[in-house]
Amino acid sequence: MPISRRAFLLGVPALAATACAGQPPLRVAVVWSGAELQRFLRVVDAYTAGSRRPVSVYSAGDNISALLRGPAENVIPDVAVIPRLGLLFDPLVSPRIQPRVGGHVQDAFWRGLVTPYEGGPELGAWFKLANKSLVWHRKGERHAPPNLTSWMPRPGTVAIGAADGWVLSDWFENVLLAYAPEVYDGLFTAATRGDPEWWARNEVAEALTVLALIWREAFTPDQGRRALTLQFHDSILDVFRYRGADVVAAPDFALPVIERYAGKDVARHFSFPGHAGGPPPLVAGGDVAVAMRGGGQDALDFVEWLTRPRGSDEHDALTEWVDEGGFLTLDREPSHPLLREPALALRGREGRRYDLSDRLIGRLEGGDGRGLWRVLTELFGDVAAGTTAPAGAAQAAREKIVTSLAKGSGR
């Protein structure tokens, strides 16, 4: 969807980290709001100290994809920190990105994710990582199922913020990666070409059925309808403040929410369960900083400064963010004991995969009310808030995906 300059200025408030007469600020677009945005502004304040160029941070929210694709060149930021990796390879966005030149060396797995082809240039640098395969529970209580297919929770024991489509896609990705990792790998490659063949495979319907069975068992229809209005943060509070549920599947950045509203040392986590004796899945996510072509060398310099490894003896606003939780990097071990193992897994655990929905572009691209997120929201509603049988709802969900892709490819 195109975005006009007027709509951008009205809907995307500019938060000036600092100002300097006579020199236009470097414009940085992010998706964060609230506490995360305030944290980022503190990090940026350090960059603008002394004689560095001033920086203005724009909170674009879900409009960041429209902003980067838009026809109005004058509203495209100089730097963008994006949560959906697929935008790097979008045919409208990719030509506007300045490839990295020099700078620190990134881990091979993560470097490959931001490289359009083998041996090609890196389009961005990783700023903030996330482990999306954790299940959180209250300290002293453990509810870990032995494996995926035996996870049949009693109604009311699982909290899900189903109003946020990414929460449901995280569930699907963990189930699919545990159930059929080879199909998980095939979906991304095929989906970017608009080919529905991988999505039409039986393993997809089977994994969706496993997912639908868990969701149906976890909710009565009334509870399911409430979950459809529940956002991510509220699902965390359901477990740790109100004790309305026992567990919540959530990334590592759930920890600051838990500790802010329920106190310190009240939470523990276990890995999302594996399938049939296989290893637990590890779905990784993260935010990539990219320099846009209009930002010139200053944009490249900012990205390098923002993402460069911090030494163990360095202490600044970014290392403070890491130490307090909710922010994982490849080069610094979190001081919080609950986050050390999740962070270590992101660095080198075999079998890790990147978040599928964040890589998709085109008709399945994520966004509330769109693409894969919409299909999964409808699946959740059918089985958790409605009375549709899990197998039938799963088949219908897969057919929606396949039909959508077939239309997109012109078949």
mmCIF file of C-alpha atoms in Angstrom:
data_model
loop_
_atom_site.group_PDB
_atom_site.id
_atom_site.type_symbol
_atom_site.label_atom_id
_atom_site.label_comp_id
_atom_site.label_asym_id
_atom_site.label_seq_id
_atom_site.Cartn_x
_atom_site.Cartn_y
_atom_site.Cartn_z
ATOM 1 C CA MET A 1 0.000 0.000 0.000
ATOM 2 C CA PRO A 2 1.540 3.366 -0.970
ATOM 3 C CA ILE A 3 2.017 5.891 1.797
ATOM 4 C CA SER A 4 1.943 9.621 1.161
ATOM 5 C CA ARG A 5 4.247 12.119 2.789
ATOM 6 C CA ARG A 6 1.267 13.668 4.606
ATOM 7 C CA ALA A 7 0.094 10.280 5.907
ATOM 8 C CA PHE A 8 3.611 9.465 6.988
ATOM 9 C CA LEU A 9 4.041 12.722 8.921
ATOM 10 C CA LEU A 10 0.640 12.395 10.555
ATOM 11 C CA GLY A 11 0.798 8.692 11.390
ATOM 12 C CA VAL A 12 4.469 8.245 12.198
ATOM 13 C CA PRO A 13 5.532 10.651 14.932
ATOM 14 C CA ALA A 14 9.144 11.790 14.826
ATOM 15 C CA LEU A 15 11.007 11.471 18.094
ATOM 16 C CA ALA A 16 14.124 13.583 17.925
ATOM 17 C CA ALA A 17 16.925 12.023 19.909
ATOM 18 C CA THR A 18 18.820 15.277 19.629
ATOM 19 C CA ALA A 19 18.999 18.278 17.372
ATOM 20 C CA CYS A 20 21.765 20.391 15.913
ATOM 21 C CA ALA A 21 21.290 23.675 14.072
ATOM 22 C CA GLY A 22 22.396 23.670 10.474
ATOM 23 C CA GLN A 23 22.658 19.924 10.035
ATOM 24 C CA PRO A 24 19.633 17.785 9.097
ATOM 25 C CA PRO A 25 19.143 14.768 11.338
ATOM 26 C CA LEU A 26 19.726 11.213 10.211
ATOM 27 C CA ARG A 27 16.236 9.697 10.008
ATOM 28 C CA VAL A 28 15.892 6.258 11.575
ATOM 29 C CA ALA A 29 12.640 4.274 11.252
ATOM 30 C CA VAL A 30 11.776 1.512 13.732
ATOM 31 C CA VAL A 31 8.679 -0.477 14.623
ATOM 32 C CA TRP A 32 8.896 -0.290 18.404
ATOM 33 C CA SER A 33 6.755 1.666 20.811
ATOM 34 C CA GLY A 34 6.542 2.056 24.570
ATOM 35 C CA ALA A 35 9.398 0.783 26.704
ATOM 36 C CA GLU A 36 11.313 -0.706 23.758
ATOM 37 C CA LEU A 37 11.278 2.596 21.917
ATOM 38 C CA GLN A 38 12.459 4.465 25.000
ATOM 39 C CA ARG A 39 15.288 1.977 25.373
ATOM 40 C CA PHE A 40 16.340 2.492 21.779
ATOM 41 C CA LEU A 41 16.296 6.260 22.152
ATOM 42 C CA ARG A 42 18.702 5.953 25.067
ATOM 43 C CA VAL A 43 21.049 3.945 22.867
ATOM 44 C CA VAL A 44 20.841 6.534 20.095
ATOM 45 C CA ASP A 45 21.538 9.390 22.513
ATOM 46 C CA ALA A 46 25.072 8.059 22.917
ATOM 47 C CA TYR A 47 25.638 8.230 19.156
ATOM 48 C CA THR A 48 24.725 11.881 18.951
ATOM 49 C CA ALA A 49 27.125 12.907 21.716
ATOM 50 C CA GLY A 50 29.960 15.203 20.702
ATOM 51 C CA SER A 51 30.250 16.095 17.025
ATOM 52 C CA ARG A 52 28.248 13.191 15.568
ATOM 53 C CA ARG A 53 25.329 13.913 13.245
ATOM 54 C CA PRO A 54 21.979 14.358 15.010
ATOM 55 C CA VAL A 55 19.428 11.556 14.756
ATOM 56 C CA SER A 56 15.632 11.509 14.658
ATOM 57 C CA VAL A 57 13.888 8.219 15.366
ATOM 58 C CA TYR A 58 10.524 7.525 13.722
ATOM 59 C CA SER A 59 8.192 4.935 15.213
ATOM 60 C CA ALA A 60 6.595 3.558 12.046
ATOM 61 C CA GLY A 61 4.892 0.547 13.632
ATOM 62 C CA ASP A 62 3.250 -1.827 11.153
ATOM 63 C CA ASN A 63 3.482 0.884 8.472
ATOM 64 C CA ILE A 64 7.212 0.340 8.042
ATOM 65 C CA SER A 65 6.735 -1.995 5.077
ATOM 66 C CA ALA A 66 4.512 0.560 3.276
ATOM 67 C CA LEU A 67 7.001 3.275 4.157
ATOM 68 C CA LEU A 68 9.965 1.429 2.638
ATOM 69 C CA ARG A 69 8.002 0.415 -0.468
ATOM 70 C CA GLY A 70 6.315 3.759 -1.027
ATOM 71 C CA PRO A 71 6.730 5.856 -4.159
ATOM 72 C CA ALA A 72 7.564 9.031 -2.212
ATOM 73 C CA GLU A 73 11.354 8.992 -2.004
ATOM 74 C CA ASN A 74 11.394 11.954 0.382
ATOM 75 C CA VAL A 75 9.796 9.979 3.214
ATOM 76 C CA ILE A 76 12.051 6.936 2.970
ATOM 77 C CA PRO A 77 14.290 6.985 6.063
ATOM 78 C CA ASP A 78 18.072 6.994 6.021
ATOM 79 C CA VAL A 79 18.196 3.921 8.253
ATOM 80 C CA ALA A 80 15.547 1.322 9.075
ATOM 81 C CA VAL A 81 15.521 -1.315 11.807
ATOM 82 C CA ILE A 82 13.112 -3.928 10.528
ATOM 83 C CA PRO A 83 11.641 -7.026 12.193
ATOM 84 C CA ARG A 84 10.578 -8.848 9.023
ATOM 85 C CA LEU A 85 13.543 -10.224 7.146
ATOM 86 C CA GLY A 86 11.544 -10.648 3.952
ATOM 87 C CA LEU A 87 11.519 -6.882 3.425
ATOM 88 C CA LEU A 88 15.247 -7.009 2.615
ATOM 89 C CA PHE A 89 14.442 -9.072 -0.471
ATOM 90 C CA ASP A 90 11.257 -7.299 -1.490
ATOM 91 C CA PRO A 91 11.655 -6.181 -5.137
ATOM 92 C CA LEU A 92 10.697 -2.609 -4.232
ATOM 93 C CA VAL A 93 12.794 -2.340 -1.063
ATOM 94 C CA SER A 94 15.974 -4.208 -1.942
ATOM 95 C CA PRO A 95 17.205 -1.724 -4.606
ATOM 96 C CA ARG A 96 16.886 1.080 -2.045
ATOM 97 C CA ILE A 97 19.244 -0.563 0.447
ATOM 98 C CA GLN A 98 22.963 0.198 0.619
ATOM 99 C CA PRO A 99 24.866 -3.072 1.007
ATOM 100 C CA ARG A 100 27.272 -3.265 3.931
ATOM 101 C CA VAL A 101 30.836 -2.282 3.173
ATOM 102 C CA GLY A 102 33.481 -3.344 5.671
ATOM 103 C CA GLY A 103 32.372 -3.410 9.273
ATOM 104 C CA HIS A 104 32.397 -6.259 11.753
ATOM 105 C CA VAL A 105 32.139 -9.891 10.666
ATOM 106 C CA GLN A 106 28.775 -11.523 11.324
ATOM 107 C CA ASP A 107 28.225 -15.156 12.273
ATOM 108 C CA ALA A 108 27.850 -17.362 9.173
ATOM 109 C CA PHE A 109 24.265 -18.458 9.903
ATOM 110 C CA TRP A 110 23.069 -14.900 10.486
ATOM 111 C CA ARG A 111 25.166 -13.458 7.660
ATOM 112 C CA GLY A 112 23.557 -15.887 5.233
ATOM 113 C CA LEU A 113 20.103 -14.644 6.180
ATOM 114 C CA VAL A 114 20.878 -11.084 5.043
ATOM 115 C CA THR A 115 22.738 -12.095 1.865
ATOM 116 C CA PRO A 116 20.615 -12.321 -1.311
ATOM 117 C CA TYR A 117 22.819 -14.962 -2.929
ATOM 118 C CA GLU A 118 25.954 -16.922 -2.087
ATOM 119 C CA GLY A 119 28.945 -14.631 -2.165
ATOM 120 C CA GLY A 120 26.702 -11.579 -2.528
ATOM 121 C CA PRO A 121 26.736 -8.425 -0.426
ATOM 122 C CA GLU A 122 25.216 -8.277 3.031
ATOM 123 C CA LEU A 123 22.157 -6.056 3.032
ATOM 124 C CA GLY A 124 22.035 -5.434 6.764
ATOM 125 C CA ALA A 125 23.485 -6.108 10.195
ATOM 126 C CA TRP A 126 21.736 -7.837 13.090
ATOM 127 C CA PHE A 127 20.857 -5.606 15.993
ATOM 128 C CA LYS A 128 18.470 -7.522 18.253
ATOM 129 C CA LEU A 129 17.823 -11.273 18.301
ATOM 130 C CA ALA A 130 15.032 -13.338 19.816
ATOM 131 C CA ASN A 131 14.585 -16.943 20.880
ATOM 132 C CA LYS A 132 10.989 -17.798 19.968
ATOM 133 C CA SER A 133 10.871 -21.377 21.260
ATOM 134 C CA LEU A 134 10.385 -20.844 24.987
ATOM 135 C CA VAL A 135 7.420 -21.705 27.194
ATOM 136 C CA TRP A 136 7.221 -19.714 30.430
ATOM 137 C CA HIS A 137 5.702 -20.785 33.757
ATOM 138 C CA ARG A 138 5.728 -19.719 37.392
ATOM 139 C CA LYS A 139 8.699 -20.687 39.544
ATOM 140 C CA GLY A 140 8.080 -23.891 41.460
ATOM 141 C CA GLU A 141 5.486 -25.125 38.973
ATOM 142 C CA ARG A 142 6.441 -27.140 35.908
ATOM 143 C CA HIS A 143 4.057 -28.147 33.161
ATOM 144 C CA ALA A 144 6.412 -29.335 30.411
ATOM 145 C CA PRO A 145 4.862 -32.008 28.161
ATOM 146 C CA PRO A 146 7.132 -34.930 27.214
ATOM 147 C CA ASN A 147 6.555 -34.366 23.502
ATOM 148 C CA LEU A 148 4.477 -32.407 21.045
ATOM 149 C CA THR A 149 1.670 -34.862 20.374
ATOM 150 C CA SER A 150 1.121 -35.563 24.074
ATOM 151 C CA TRP A 151 0.537 -31.892 24.802
ATOM 152 C CA MET A 152 -3.142 -31.954 25.651
ATOM 153 C CA PRO A 153 -3.574 -29.070 28.101
ATOM 154 C CA ARG A 154 -6.640 -28.703 30.265
ATOM 155 C CA PRO A 155 -8.912 -25.764 29.377
ATOM 156 C CA GLY A 156 -7.659 -22.504 30.840
ATOM 157 C CA THR A 157 -4.093 -23.634 31.498
ATOM 158 C CA VAL A 158 -2.476 -21.991 28.428
ATOM 159 C CA ALA A 159 -2.459 -18.243 27.763
ATOM 160 C CA ILE A 160 -2.309 -17.086 24.131
ATOM 161 C CA GLY A 161 -2.469 -13.493 22.939
ATOM 162 C CA ALA A 162 -4.343 -14.436 19.788
ATOM 163 C CA ALA A 163 -5.123 -10.811 18.936
ATOM 164 C CA ASP A 164 -1.503 -10.557 17.774
ATOM 165 C CA GLY A 165 -1.072 -12.620 14.624
ATOM 166 C CA TRP A 166 2.666 -13.115 15.153
ATOM 167 C CA VAL A 167 1.938 -14.989 18.387
ATOM 168 C CA LEU A 168 -0.088 -17.579 16.463
ATOM 169 C CA SER A 169 2.532 -17.825 13.705
ATOM 170 C CA ASP A 170 5.193 -18.515 16.353
ATOM 171 C CA TRP A 171 3.078 -21.417 17.575
ATOM 172 C CA PHE A 172 2.701 -22.771 14.039
ATOM 173 C CA GLU A 173 6.393 -22.434 13.268
ATOM 174 C CA ASN A 174 7.440 -24.296 16.393
ATOM 175 C CA VAL A 175 4.971 -27.109 15.764
ATOM 176 C CA LEU A 176 5.938 -27.435 12.091
ATOM 177 C CA LEU A 177 9.680 -27.291 12.774
ATOM 178 C CA ALA A 178 9.343 -29.988 15.425
ATOM 179 C CA TYR A 179 7.042 -32.114 13.256
ATOM 180 C CA ALA A 180 8.621 -31.802 9.786
ATOM 181 C CA PRO A 181 11.824 -29.715 9.630
ATOM 182 C CA GLU A 182 12.441 -30.582 5.980
ATOM 183 C CA VAL A 183 9.042 -29.155 5.062
ATOM 184 C CA TYR A 184 9.720 -26.054 7.166
ATOM 185 C CA ASP A 185 12.811 -25.473 5.032
ATOM 186 C CA GLY A 186 10.937 -26.059 1.786
ATOM 187 C CA LEU A 187 8.113 -23.648 2.531
ATOM 188 C CA PHE A 188 10.233 -20.540 2.512
ATOM 189 C CA THR A 189 11.977 -21.250 -0.767
ATOM 190 C CA ALA A 190 8.781 -22.293 -2.509
ATOM 191 C CA ALA A 191 6.632 -19.545 -1.033
ATOM 192 C CA THR A 192 8.875 -16.757 -2.249
ATOM 193 C CA ARG A 193 8.407 -18.083 -5.790
ATOM 194 C CA GLY A 194 4.642 -18.208 -5.299
ATOM 195 C CA ASP A 195 4.639 -21.989 -5.691
ATOM 196 C CA PRO A 196 1.982 -23.665 -3.505
ATOM 197 C CA GLU A 197 3.346 -27.206 -3.892
ATOM 198 C CA TRP A 198 5.207 -27.325 -0.571
ATOM 199 C CA TRP A 199 2.238 -25.883 1.286
ATOM 200 C CA ALA A 200 0.030 -28.558 -0.264
ATOM 201 C CA ARG A 201 2.062 -31.380 1.288
ATOM 202 C CA ASN A 202 0.393 -33.657 3.819
ATOM 203 C CA GLU A 203 2.901 -32.727 6.525
ATOM 204 C CA VAL A 204 1.591 -29.160 6.550
ATOM 205 C CA ALA A 205 -1.980 -30.311 7.174
ATOM 206 C CA GLU A 206 -0.747 -32.788 9.782
ATOM 207 C CA ALA A 207 1.217 -30.126 11.651
ATOM 208 C CA LEU A 208 -1.749 -27.763 11.496
ATOM 209 C CA THR A 209 -3.897 -30.557 12.925
ATOM 210 C CA VAL A 210 -1.500 -31.081 15.840
ATOM 211 C CA LEU A 211 -1.604 -27.338 16.460
ATOM 212 C CA ALA A 212 -5.395 -27.231 16.240
ATOM 213 C CA LEU A 213 -5.704 -30.137 18.706
ATOM 214 C CA ILE A 214 -3.568 -28.304 21.277
ATOM 215 C CA TRP A 215 -5.576 -25.112 20.850
ATOM 216 C CA ARG A 216 -8.912 -26.902 21.099
ATOM 217 C CA GLU A 217 -7.911 -28.701 24.304
ATOM 218 C CA ALA A 218 -6.537 -25.511 25.869
ATOM 219 C CA PHE A 219 -9.730 -23.447 25.629
ATOM 220 C CA THR A 220 -13.448 -23.601 26.113
ATOM 221 C CA PRO A 221 -15.326 -21.572 23.470
ATOM 222 C CA ASP A 222 -15.735 -18.674 25.907
ATOM 223 C CA GLN A 223 -12.026 -18.749 26.758
ATOM 224 C CA GLY A 224 -11.160 -18.951 23.075
ATOM 225 C CA ARG A 225 -13.251 -15.878 22.278
ATOM 226 C CA ARG A 226 -11.487 -13.975 25.048
ATOM 227 C CA ALA A 227 -8.077 -15.094 23.739
ATOM 228 C CA LEU A 228 -8.929 -13.593 20.344
ATOM 229 C CA THR A 229 -9.073 -10.170 22.019
ATOM 230 C CA LEU A 230 -5.969 -10.746 24.160
ATOM 231 C CA GLN A 231 -2.671 -9.160 23.161
ATOM 232 C CA PHE A 232 0.802 -10.523 23.808
ATOM 233 C CA HIS A 233 1.516 -8.520 26.962
ATOM 234 C CA ASP A 234 -1.873 -9.437 28.437
ATOM 235 C CA SER A 235 -1.195 -13.147 27.928
ATOM 236 C CA ILE A 236 2.003 -12.778 29.973
ATOM 237 C CA LEU A 237 0.050 -11.108 32.764
ATOM 238 C CA ASP A 238 -2.549 -13.882 32.631
ATOM 239 C CA VAL A 239 0.090 -16.314 33.893
ATOM 240 C CA PHE A 240 2.299 -14.206 36.128
ATOM 241 C CA ARG A 241 0.049 -11.532 37.600
ATOM 242 C CA TYR A 242 -3.491 -12.842 37.510
ATOM 243 C CA ARG A 243 -2.631 -16.578 37.616
ATOM 244 C CA GLY A 244 -5.464 -17.304 35.223
ATOM 245 C CA ALA A 245 -3.303 -19.749 33.240
ATOM 246 C CA ASP A 246 -0.235 -21.883 33.924
ATOM 247 C CA VAL A 247 1.987 -21.420 30.862
ATOM 248 C CA VAL A 248 2.540 -19.050 27.974
ATOM 249 C CA ALA A 249 4.651 -19.729 24.882
ATOM 250 C CA ALA A 250 6.602 -16.510 24.375
ATOM 251 C CA PRO A 251 10.020 -15.279 23.218
ATOM 252 C CA ASP A 252 12.785 -14.217 25.574
ATOM 253 C CA PHE A 253 11.516 -10.639 25.546
ATOM 254 C CA ALA A 254 8.617 -11.762 27.742
ATOM 255 C CA LEU A 255 11.000 -11.574 30.715
ATOM 256 C CA PRO A 256 11.010 -7.770 31.178
ATOM 257 C CA VAL A 257 7.195 -7.779 31.114
ATOM 258 C CA ILE A 258 7.113 -10.535 33.729
ATOM 259 C CA GLU A 259 9.552 -8.778 36.034
ATOM 260 C CA ARG A 260 7.951 -5.375 35.635
ATOM 261 C CA TYR A 261 4.468 -6.539 36.593
ATOM 262 C CA ALA A 262 5.046 -9.647 38.729
ATOM 263 C CA GLY A 263 8.465 -9.135 40.322
ATOM 264 C CA LYS A 264 11.907 -10.691 40.126
ATOM 265 C CA ASP A 265 12.659 -14.413 40.227
ATOM 266 C CA VAL A 266 9.077 -15.528 39.709
ATOM 267 C CA ALA A 267 9.458 -17.193 36.289
ATOM 268 C CA ARG A 268 11.101 -20.180 34.683
ATOM 269 C CA HIS A 269 10.937 -21.588 31.145
ATOM 270 C CA PHE A 270 11.336 -24.811 29.188
ATOM 271 C CA SER A 271 11.869 -25.475 25.503
ATOM 272 C CA PHE A 272 8.936 -25.898 23.162
ATOM 273 C CA PRO A 273 8.476 -29.699 22.983
ATOM 274 C CA GLY A 274 9.891 -31.828 20.195
ATOM 275 C CA HIS A 275 8.114 -34.547 18.240
ATOM 276 C CA ALA A 276 8.546 -38.323 18.427
ATOM 277 C CA GLY A 277 11.866 -38.251 20.235
ATOM 278 C CA GLY A 278 13.268 -35.505 18.043
ATOM 279 C CA PRO A 279 14.996 -32.394 19.360
ATOM 280 C CA PRO A 280 12.991 -29.395 20.502
ATOM 281 C CA PRO A 281 12.533 -26.770 17.795
ATOM 282 C CA LEU A 282 14.471 -23.532 17.821
ATOM 283 C CA VAL A 283 12.821 -20.689 15.945
ATOM 284 C CA ALA A 284 14.952 -17.551 15.869
ATOM 285 C CA GLY A 285 13.872 -14.016 15.164
ATOM 286 C CA GLY A 286 15.519 -10.655 15.129
ATOM 287 C CA ASP A 287 15.695 -7.077 13.951
ATOM 288 C CA VAL A 288 18.008 -6.061 11.108
ATOM 289 C CA ALA A 289 19.478 -2.579 10.725
ATOM 290 C CA VAL A 290 19.805 -1.441 7.105
ATOM 291 C CA ALA A 291 21.211 1.711 5.550
ATOM 292 C CA MET A 292 19.060 3.130 2.786
ATOM 293 C CA ARG A 293 20.741 4.630 -0.281
ATOM 294 C CA GLY A 294 19.538 8.143 0.469
ATOM 295 C CA GLY A 295 21.387 8.119 3.783
ATOM 296 C CA GLY A 296 24.851 7.937 2.246
ATOM 297 C CA GLN A 297 27.925 7.109 4.283
ATOM 298 C CA ASP A 298 26.415 8.503 7.479
ATOM 299 C CA ALA A 299 23.720 5.820 7.331
ATOM 300 C CA LEU A 300 26.329 3.065 6.906
ATOM 301 C CA ASP A 301 28.374 4.485 9.777
ATOM 302 C CA PHE A 302 25.309 4.568 12.045
ATOM 303 C CA VAL A 303 24.383 0.955 11.250
ATOM 304 C CA GLU A 304 27.930 -0.165 12.004
ATOM 305 C CA TRP A 305 28.027 1.765 15.275
ATOM 306 C CA LEU A 306 24.631 0.440 16.317
ATOM 307 C CA THR A 307 25.340 -3.222 15.596
ATOM 308 C CA ARG A 308 29.056 -3.518 16.352
ATOM 309 C CA PRO A 309 30.070 -6.045 19.026
ATOM 310 C CA ARG A 310 30.527 -4.567 22.479
ATOM 311 C CA GLY A 311 33.487 -5.828 24.491
ATOM 312 C CA SER A 312 32.979 -7.428 27.892
ATOM 313 C CA ASP A 313 34.481 -4.332 29.512
ATOM 314 C CA GLU A 314 32.181 -1.897 27.693
ATOM 315 C CA HIS A 315 29.165 -0.435 29.432
ATOM 316 C CA ASP A 316 26.608 1.754 27.691
ATOM 317 C CA ALA A 317 22.865 2.027 27.154
ATOM 318 C CA LEU A 318 22.883 -0.976 24.820
ATOM 319 C CA THR A 319 24.777 -3.294 27.183
ATOM 320 C CA GLU A 320 22.447 -2.169 29.967
ATOM 321 C CA TRP A 321 19.500 -3.206 27.781
ATOM 322 C CA VAL A 322 21.087 -6.623 27.216
ATOM 323 C CA ASP A 323 21.780 -7.091 30.925
ATOM 324 C CA GLU A 324 18.236 -6.268 31.975
ATOM 325 C CA GLY A 325 16.668 -8.725 29.522
ATOM 326 C CA GLY A 326 14.524 -8.505 26.435
ATOM 327 C CA PHE A 327 17.508 -7.996 24.162
ATOM 328 C CA LEU A 328 19.812 -10.764 22.925
ATOM 329 C CA THR A 329 22.940 -10.365 20.812
ATOM 330 C CA LEU A 330 25.510 -12.744 19.369
ATOM 331 C CA ASP A 331 28.492 -11.170 21.076
ATOM 332 C CA ARG A 332 27.443 -10.560 24.671
ATOM 333 C CA GLU A 333 26.204 -13.032 27.255
ATOM 334 C CA PRO A 334 23.200 -11.728 29.168
ATOM 335 C CA SER A 335 23.777 -11.219 32.873
ATOM 336 C CA HIS A 336 20.295 -12.591 33.619
ATOM 337 C CA PRO A 337 20.632 -16.350 34.294
ATOM 338 C CA LEU A 338 17.288 -17.157 32.649
ATOM 339 C CA LEU A 339 18.500 -15.762 29.318
ATOM 340 C CA ARG A 340 21.966 -17.290 29.050
ATOM 341 C CA GLU A 341 20.859 -20.624 27.623
ATOM 342 C CA PRO A 342 18.369 -19.079 25.139
ATOM 343 C CA ALA A 343 21.084 -16.678 23.960
ATOM 344 C CA LEU A 344 23.679 -19.436 23.600
ATOM 345 C CA ALA A 345 21.264 -21.506 21.494
ATOM 346 C CA LEU A 346 20.900 -18.650 19.008
ATOM 347 C CA ARG A 347 24.649 -18.535 18.515
ATOM 348 C CA GLY A 348 25.235 -22.082 17.466
ATOM 349 C CA ARG A 349 22.656 -24.736 18.241
ATOM 350 C CA GLU A 350 22.256 -27.179 15.400
ATOM 351 C CA GLY A 351 18.796 -27.216 13.897
ATOM 352 C CA ARG A 352 17.970 -23.553 14.485
ATOM 353 C CA ARG A 353 15.752 -21.948 11.852
ATOM 354 C CA TYR A 354 14.681 -18.399 11.221
ATOM 355 C CA ASP A 355 11.089 -17.282 11.766
ATOM 356 C CA LEU A 356 9.169 -18.417 8.681
ATOM 357 C CA SER A 357 6.459 -15.752 8.619
ATOM 358 C CA ASP A 358 9.024 -12.956 8.918
ATOM 359 C CA ARG A 359 10.735 -14.202 5.739
ATOM 360 C CA LEU A 360 7.622 -14.408 3.589
ATOM 361 C CA ILE A 361 6.760 -11.691 1.105
ATOM 362 C CA GLY A 362 3.811 -11.450 -1.227
ATOM 363 C CA ARG A 363 0.388 -12.898 -0.486
ATOM 364 C CA LEU A 364 1.445 -14.712 2.696
ATOM 365 C CA GLU A 365 3.360 -11.791 4.186
ATOM 366 C CA GLY A 366 2.608 -11.231 7.849
ATOM 367 C CA GLY A 367 0.535 -8.440 9.308
ATOM 368 C CA ASP A 368 -2.600 -8.556 11.419
ATOM 369 C CA GLY A 369 -5.542 -9.342 9.189
ATOM 370 C CA ARG A 370 -3.315 -10.415 6.291
ATOM 371 C CA GLY A 371 -1.566 -13.417 4.849
ATOM 372 C CA LEU A 372 -0.513 -16.331 7.012
ATOM 373 C CA TRP A 373 -1.397 -14.462 10.194
ATOM 374 C CA ARG A 374 -5.005 -14.135 9.067
ATOM 375 C CA VAL A 375 -5.271 -17.836 8.186
ATOM 376 C CA LEU A 376 -3.918 -18.842 11.589
ATOM 377 C CA THR A 377 -6.249 -16.412 13.372
ATOM 378 C CA GLU A 378 -9.197 -17.987 11.576
ATOM 379 C CA LEU A 379 -7.917 -21.471 12.455
ATOM 380 C CA PHE A 380 -7.648 -20.494 16.108
ATOM 381 C CA GLY A 381 -11.155 -19.059 16.056
ATOM 382 C CA ASP A 382 -12.573 -22.189 14.420
ATOM 383 C CA VAL A 383 -11.166 -24.650 16.962
ATOM 384 C CA ALA A 384 -10.706 -22.613 20.155
ATOM 385 C CA ALA A 385 -13.722 -20.290 19.977
ATOM 386 C CA GLY A 386 -15.876 -22.448 17.711
ATOM 387 C CA THR A 387 -16.747 -26.099 17.322
ATOM 388 C CA THR A 388 -14.988 -27.075 14.088
ATOM 389 C CA ALA A 389 -13.113 -30.379 14.315
ATOM 390 C CA PRO A 390 -9.315 -29.839 14.362
ATOM 391 C CA ALA A 391 -8.592 -32.018 11.317
ATOM 392 C CA GLY A 392 -11.220 -30.290 9.191
ATOM 393 C CA ALA A 393 -10.140 -26.829 10.335
ATOM 394 C CA ALA A 394 -6.503 -27.684 9.559
ATOM 395 C CA GLN A 395 -7.355 -28.890 6.058
ATOM 396 C CA ALA A 396 -9.350 -25.722 5.441
ATOM 397 C CA ALA A 397 -6.455 -23.566 6.655
ATOM 398 C CA ARG A 398 -4.025 -25.286 4.324
ATOM 399 C CA GLU A 399 -6.404 -24.878 1.395
ATOM 400 C CA LYS A 400 -6.717 -21.149 2.086
ATOM 401 C CA ILE A 401 -2.936 -20.849 1.930
ATOM 402 C CA VAL A 402 -2.612 -22.898 -1.255
ATOM 403 C CA THR A 403 -5.457 -21.022 -2.957
ATOM 404 C CA SER A 404 -3.960 -17.673 -2.008
ATOM 405 C CA LEU A 405 -0.570 -18.624 -3.432
ATOM 406 C CA ALA A 406 -2.096 -20.034 -6.604
ATOM 407 C CA LYS A 407 -3.943 -16.759 -7.213
ATOM 408 C CA GLY A 408 -0.723 -14.856 -6.633
ATOM 409 C CA SER A 409 1.130 -16.943 -9.209
ATOM 410 C CA GLY A 410 -1.654 -16.546 -11.775
ATOM 411 C CA ARG A 411 -2.464 -20.257 -11.883
#
